[in-house]
Every structure is written in structure tokens, then in C-alpha cells.
């Protein structure tokens, strides 16, 4: 389980406020839908779900 912050900055963000808003919207949508996702930049096994925990989002890897 890994905590995910939509507000984390990345050096590749051209417009940091817009990038944070986009990440926040995507994480909220994934958490609300309960969709399984394959996230290549996330820890192994890369297949899992995003859950909302208060103000944070948490990566829940799927057991293989």
C-alpha cells in the first residue's frame, strides 16, 4: 500500500497547478469507480486499485 498525493510536483509539470488538479481529478475518479488499473510506474505488481482515505489516495496492489 502506497500513499499517493495529487499535489506532488514533478519536474515535467509545465503548469503545476493544472497538473495537480488533473491528477486529483483522475485519482478521485479511479477511487470512486473502483476500477482496476495497470500502472506501469507504480510498484509491482502494477495491477491494483486506488482507494480514498480521507484526504489522501492509496494504491492497493492486487494479489497475484
JSON list of C-alpha atoms in Angstrom, two decimals:
[
{"chain": "A", "resi": 1, "resn": "UNK", "atom": "CA", "xyz": [0.00, 0.00, 0.00]},
{"chain": "A", "resi": 2, "resn": "UNK", "atom": "CA", "xyz": [1.41, 3.39, -1.00]},
{"chain": "A", "resi": 3, "resn": "UNK", "atom": "CA", "xyz": [0.02, 6.84, -0.31]},
{"chain": "A", "resi": 4, "resn": "UNK", "atom": "CA", "xyz": [-0.44, 9.00, -3.38]},
{"chain": "A", "resi": 5, "resn": "UNK", "atom": "CA", "xyz": [-0.53, 12.78, -3.26]},
{"chain": "A", "resi": 6, "resn": "UNK", "atom": "CA", "xyz": [-2.15, 14.59, -6.17]},
{"chain": "A", "resi": 7, "resn": "UNK", "atom": "CA", "xyz": [-0.28, 17.74, -5.11]},
{"chain": "A", "resi": 8, "resn": "UNK", "atom": "CA", "xyz": [3.17, 16.22, -5.52]},
{"chain": "A", "resi": 9, "resn": "UNK", "atom": "CA", "xyz": [5.19, 18.22, -8.02]},
{"chain": "A", "resi": 10, "resn": "UNK", "atom": "CA", "xyz": [7.07, 16.71, -10.89]},
{"chain": "A", "resi": 11, "resn": "UNK", "atom": "CA", "xyz": [9.86, 18.41, -12.82]},
{"chain": "A", "resi": 12, "resn": "UNK", "atom": "CA", "xyz": [7.95, 17.68, -16.03]},
{"chain": "A", "resi": 13, "resn": "UNK", "atom": "CA", "xyz": [4.87, 19.69, -14.93]},
{"chain": "A", "resi": 14, "resn": "UNK", "atom": "CA", "xyz": [4.68, 22.68, -17.26]},
{"chain": "A", "resi": 15, "resn": "UNK", "atom": "CA", "xyz": [1.79, 24.18, -15.29]},
{"chain": "A", "resi": 16, "resn": "UNK", "atom": "CA", "xyz": [2.00, 22.83, -11.73]},
{"chain": "A", "resi": 17, "resn": "UNK", "atom": "CA", "xyz": [-1.48, 23.95, -10.53]},
{"chain": "A", "resi": 18, "resn": "UNK", "atom": "CA", "xyz": [-3.20, 22.49, -13.60]},
{"chain": "A", "resi": 19, "resn": "UNK", "atom": "CA", "xyz": [-1.18, 19.27, -13.35]},
{"chain": "A", "resi": 20, "resn": "UNK", "atom": "CA", "xyz": [-2.11, 18.85, -9.67]},
{"chain": "A", "resi": 21, "resn": "UNK", "atom": "CA", "xyz": [-5.78, 19.46, -10.48]},
{"chain": "A", "resi": 22, "resn": "UNK", "atom": "CA", "xyz": [-5.65, 16.87, -13.28]},
{"chain": "A", "resi": 23, "resn": "UNK", "atom": "CA", "xyz": [-4.02, 14.28, -11.01]},
{"chain": "A", "resi": 24, "resn": "UNK", "atom": "CA", "xyz": [-6.56, 14.98, -8.27]},
{"chain": "A", "resi": 25, "resn": "UNK", "atom": "CA", "xyz": [-9.48, 14.58, -10.68]},
{"chain": "A", "resi": 26, "resn": "UNK", "atom": "CA", "xyz": [-8.09, 11.33, -12.11]},
{"chain": "A", "resi": 27, "resn": "UNK", "atom": "CA", "xyz": [-7.36, 9.82, -8.68]},
{"chain": "A", "resi": 28, "resn": "UNK", "atom": "CA", "xyz": [-10.84, 10.75, -7.42]},
{"chain": "A", "resi": 29, "resn": "UNK", "atom": "CA", "xyz": [-12.48, 9.23, -10.50]},
{"chain": "A", "resi": 30, "resn": "UNK", "atom": "CA", "xyz": [-10.49, 6.00, -10.15]},
{"chain": "A", "resi": 31, "resn": "UNK", "atom": "CA", "xyz": [-11.19, 5.75, -6.41]},
{"chain": "A", "resi": 32, "resn": "UNK", "atom": "CA", "xyz": [-14.91, 6.39, -6.87]},
{"chain": "A", "resi": 33, "resn": "UNK", "atom": "CA", "xyz": [-15.28, 3.89, -9.73]},
{"chain": "A", "resi": 34, "resn": "UNK", "atom": "CA", "xyz": [-13.27, 1.09, -8.11]},
{"chain": "A", "resi": 35, "resn": "UNK", "atom": "CA", "xyz": [-11.73, 0.29, -11.50]},
{"chain": "A", "resi": 36, "resn": "UNK", "atom": "CA", "xyz": [-8.71, -1.99, -11.66]},
{"chain": "A", "resi": 37, "resn": "UNK", "atom": "CA", "xyz": [-5.81, -0.23, -13.31]},
{"chain": "A", "resi": 38, "resn": "UNK", "atom": "CA", "xyz": [-2.43, -1.23, -14.68]},
{"chain": "A", "resi": 39, "resn": "UNK", "atom": "CA", "xyz": [0.01, 1.49, -13.65]},
{"chain": "A", "resi": 40, "resn": "UNK", "atom": "CA", "xyz": [3.46, 0.95, -15.13]},
{"chain": "A", "resi": 41, "resn": "UNK", "atom": "CA", "xyz": [5.15, 3.50, -12.85]},
{"chain": "A", "resi": 42, "resn": "UNK", "atom": "CA", "xyz": [3.66, 2.02, -9.66]},
{"chain": "A", "resi": 43, "resn": "UNK", "atom": "CA", "xyz": [5.23, -0.76, -7.54]},
{"chain": "A", "resi": 44, "resn": "UNK", "atom": "CA", "xyz": [4.94, -4.41, -8.58]},
{"chain": "A", "resi": 45, "resn": "UNK", "atom": "CA", "xyz": [2.51, -5.99, -9.40]},
{"chain": "A", "resi": 46, "resn": "UNK", "atom": "CA", "xyz": [1.37, -2.75, -11.10]},
{"chain": "A", "resi": 47, "resn": "UNK", "atom": "CA", "xyz": [-2.21, -4.03, -11.18]},
{"chain": "A", "resi": 48, "resn": "UNK", "atom": "CA", "xyz": [-4.50, -2.71, -8.49]},
{"chain": "A", "resi": 49, "resn": "UNK", "atom": "CA", "xyz": [-6.93, -0.03, -7.39]},
{"chain": "A", "resi": 50, "resn": "UNK", "atom": "CA", "xyz": [-6.87, 3.46, -5.96]},
{"chain": "A", "resi": 51, "resn": "UNK", "atom": "CA", "xyz": [-8.76, 3.98, -2.69]},
{"chain": "A", "resi": 52, "resn": "UNK", "atom": "CA", "xyz": [-9.64, 7.23, -0.97]},
{"chain": "A", "resi": 53, "resn": "UNK", "atom": "CA", "xyz": [-8.53, 7.50, 2.67]},
{"chain": "A", "resi": 54, "resn": "UNK", "atom": "CA", "xyz": [-9.66, 10.85, 4.00]},
{"chain": "A", "resi": 55, "resn": "UNK", "atom": "CA", "xyz": [-7.82, 13.50, 2.01]},
{"chain": "A", "resi": 56, "resn": "UNK", "atom": "CA", "xyz": [-5.31, 11.03, 0.56]},
{"chain": "A", "resi": 57, "resn": "UNK", "atom": "CA", "xyz": [-5.40, 8.35, -2.07]},
{"chain": "A", "resi": 58, "resn": "UNK", "atom": "CA", "xyz": [-3.85, 4.94, -1.51]},
{"chain": "A", "resi": 59, "resn": "UNK", "atom": "CA", "xyz": [-2.56, 2.43, -4.06]},
{"chain": "A", "resi": 60, "resn": "UNK", "atom": "CA", "xyz": [-3.85, -1.07, -3.25]},
{"chain": "A", "resi": 61, "resn": "UNK", "atom": "CA", "xyz": [-1.91, -3.66, -5.29]},
{"chain": "A", "resi": 62, "resn": "UNK", "atom": "CA", "xyz": [-3.78, -6.73, -6.42]},
{"chain": "A", "resi": 63, "resn": "UNK", "atom": "CA", "xyz": [-2.54, -10.04, -5.03]},
{"chain": "A", "resi": 64, "resn": "UNK", "atom": "CA", "xyz": [-1.21, -12.33, -7.73]}
]
